[in-house]
PDB file of C-alpha atoms in Angstrom:
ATOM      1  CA  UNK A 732      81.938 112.733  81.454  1.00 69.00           C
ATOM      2  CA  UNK A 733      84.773 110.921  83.277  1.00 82.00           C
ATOM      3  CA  UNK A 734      86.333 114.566  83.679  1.00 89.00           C
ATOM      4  CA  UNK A 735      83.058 116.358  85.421  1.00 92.00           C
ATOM      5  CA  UNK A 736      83.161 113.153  87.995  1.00 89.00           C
ATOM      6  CA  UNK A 737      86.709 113.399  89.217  1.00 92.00           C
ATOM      7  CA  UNK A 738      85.280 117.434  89.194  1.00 95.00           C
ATOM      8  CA  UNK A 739      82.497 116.233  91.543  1.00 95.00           C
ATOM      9  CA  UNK A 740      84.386 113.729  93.655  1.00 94.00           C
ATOM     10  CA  UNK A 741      87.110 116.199  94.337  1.00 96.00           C
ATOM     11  CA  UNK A 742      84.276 118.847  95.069  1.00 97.00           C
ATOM     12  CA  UNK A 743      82.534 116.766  97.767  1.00 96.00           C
ATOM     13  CA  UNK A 744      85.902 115.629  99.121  1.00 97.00           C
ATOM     14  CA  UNK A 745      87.120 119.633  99.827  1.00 98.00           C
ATOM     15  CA  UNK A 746      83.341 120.220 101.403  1.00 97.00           C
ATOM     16  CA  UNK A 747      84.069 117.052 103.790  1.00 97.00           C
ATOM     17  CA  UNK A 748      87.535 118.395 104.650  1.00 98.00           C
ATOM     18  CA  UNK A 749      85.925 121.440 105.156  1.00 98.00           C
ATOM     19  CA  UNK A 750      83.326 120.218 107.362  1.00 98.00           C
ATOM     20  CA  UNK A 751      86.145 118.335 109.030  1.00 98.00           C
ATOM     21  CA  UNK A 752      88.024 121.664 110.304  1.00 98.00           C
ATOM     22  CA  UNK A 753      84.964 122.931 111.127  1.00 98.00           C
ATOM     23  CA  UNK A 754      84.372 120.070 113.403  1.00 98.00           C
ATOM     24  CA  UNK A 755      86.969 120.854 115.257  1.00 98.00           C
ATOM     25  CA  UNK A 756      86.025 124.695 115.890  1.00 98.00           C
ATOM     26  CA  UNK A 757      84.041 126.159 118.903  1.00 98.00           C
ATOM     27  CA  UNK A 758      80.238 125.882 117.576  1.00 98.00           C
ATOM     28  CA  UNK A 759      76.954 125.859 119.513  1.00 98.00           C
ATOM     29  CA  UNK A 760      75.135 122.589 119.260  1.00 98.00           C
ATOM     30  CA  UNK A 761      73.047 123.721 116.738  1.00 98.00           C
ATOM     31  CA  UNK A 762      75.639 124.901 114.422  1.00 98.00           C
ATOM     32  CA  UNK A 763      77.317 121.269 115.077  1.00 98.00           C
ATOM     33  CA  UNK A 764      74.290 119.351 114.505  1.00 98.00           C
ATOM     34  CA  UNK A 765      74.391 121.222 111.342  1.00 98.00           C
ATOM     35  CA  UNK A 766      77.763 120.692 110.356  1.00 98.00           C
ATOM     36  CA  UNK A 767      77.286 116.550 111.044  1.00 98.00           C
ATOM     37  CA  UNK A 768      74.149 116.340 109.225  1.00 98.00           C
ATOM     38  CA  UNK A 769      75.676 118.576 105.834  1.00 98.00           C
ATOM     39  CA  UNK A 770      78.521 116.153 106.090  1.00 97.00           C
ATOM     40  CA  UNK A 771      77.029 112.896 106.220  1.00 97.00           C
ATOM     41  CA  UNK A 772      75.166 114.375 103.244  1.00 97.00           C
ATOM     42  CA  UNK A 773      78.140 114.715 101.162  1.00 97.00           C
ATOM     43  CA  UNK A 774      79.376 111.246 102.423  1.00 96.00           C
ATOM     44  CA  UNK A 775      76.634 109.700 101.223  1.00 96.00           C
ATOM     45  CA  UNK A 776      77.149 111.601  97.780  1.00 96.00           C
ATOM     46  CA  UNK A 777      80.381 110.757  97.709  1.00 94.00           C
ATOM     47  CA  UNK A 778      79.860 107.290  98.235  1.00 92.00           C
ATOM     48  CA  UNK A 779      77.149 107.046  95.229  1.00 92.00           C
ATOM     49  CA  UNK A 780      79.226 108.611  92.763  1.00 92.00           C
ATOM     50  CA  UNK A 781      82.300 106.839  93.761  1.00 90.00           C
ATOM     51  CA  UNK A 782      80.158 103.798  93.219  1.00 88.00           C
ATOM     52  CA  UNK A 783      78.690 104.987  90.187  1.00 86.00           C
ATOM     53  CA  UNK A 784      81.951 106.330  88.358  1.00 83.00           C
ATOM     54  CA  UNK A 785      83.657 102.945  89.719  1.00 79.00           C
ATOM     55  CA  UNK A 786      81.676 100.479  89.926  1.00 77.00           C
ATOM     56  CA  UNK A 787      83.816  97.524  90.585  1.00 74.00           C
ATOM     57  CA  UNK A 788      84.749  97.366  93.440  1.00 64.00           C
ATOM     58  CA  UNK A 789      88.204  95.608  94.901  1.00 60.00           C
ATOM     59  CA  UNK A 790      88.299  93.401  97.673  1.00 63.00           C
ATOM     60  CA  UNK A 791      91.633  92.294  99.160  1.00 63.00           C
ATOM     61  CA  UNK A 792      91.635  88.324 100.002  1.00 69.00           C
ATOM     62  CA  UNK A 793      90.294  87.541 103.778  1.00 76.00           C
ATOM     63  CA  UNK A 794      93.671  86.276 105.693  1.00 76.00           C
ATOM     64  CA  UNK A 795      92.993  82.991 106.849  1.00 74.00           C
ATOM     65  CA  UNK A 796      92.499  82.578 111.241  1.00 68.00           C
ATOM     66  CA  UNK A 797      95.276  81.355 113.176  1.00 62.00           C
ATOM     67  CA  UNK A 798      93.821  78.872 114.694  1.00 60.00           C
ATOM     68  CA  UNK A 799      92.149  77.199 111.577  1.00 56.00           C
ATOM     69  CA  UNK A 800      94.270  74.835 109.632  1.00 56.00           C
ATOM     70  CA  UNK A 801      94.238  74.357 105.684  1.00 50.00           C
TER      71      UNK A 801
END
């Protein structure tokens, strides 16, 4: 199971680099619309199965302000 995840997250990870490059191509409007709309898609995938397949996430500690003492 583990195995067909890392198979998916590597899968929509290519199609965003993909998308990426594309990006950075002439395109009409449409074609661009297109392109930004597929890849937000596959963000959004991304970001559910990363969230599935890991689901704790890791937050590094908030630095304290400078200008509030302890």
């Amino acid at each position: 199971m583990l195995d067909e995840d890392f198979a998916r997250i590597r899968a929509h990870r290519n199609n965003i680099h993909r998308y990426r490059s594309l990006l950075k191509t002439k395109l009409s409007d449409l074609e661009r619309r297109f392109i930004e709309r597929r890849m937000a898609e596959e963000t959004a995938s991304l970001e559910a199965l990363t969230s599935e397949t890991f689901p704790i996430a890791f937050v590094p500690p908030q630095r304290p302000s400078a200008g509030v003492a302890s």
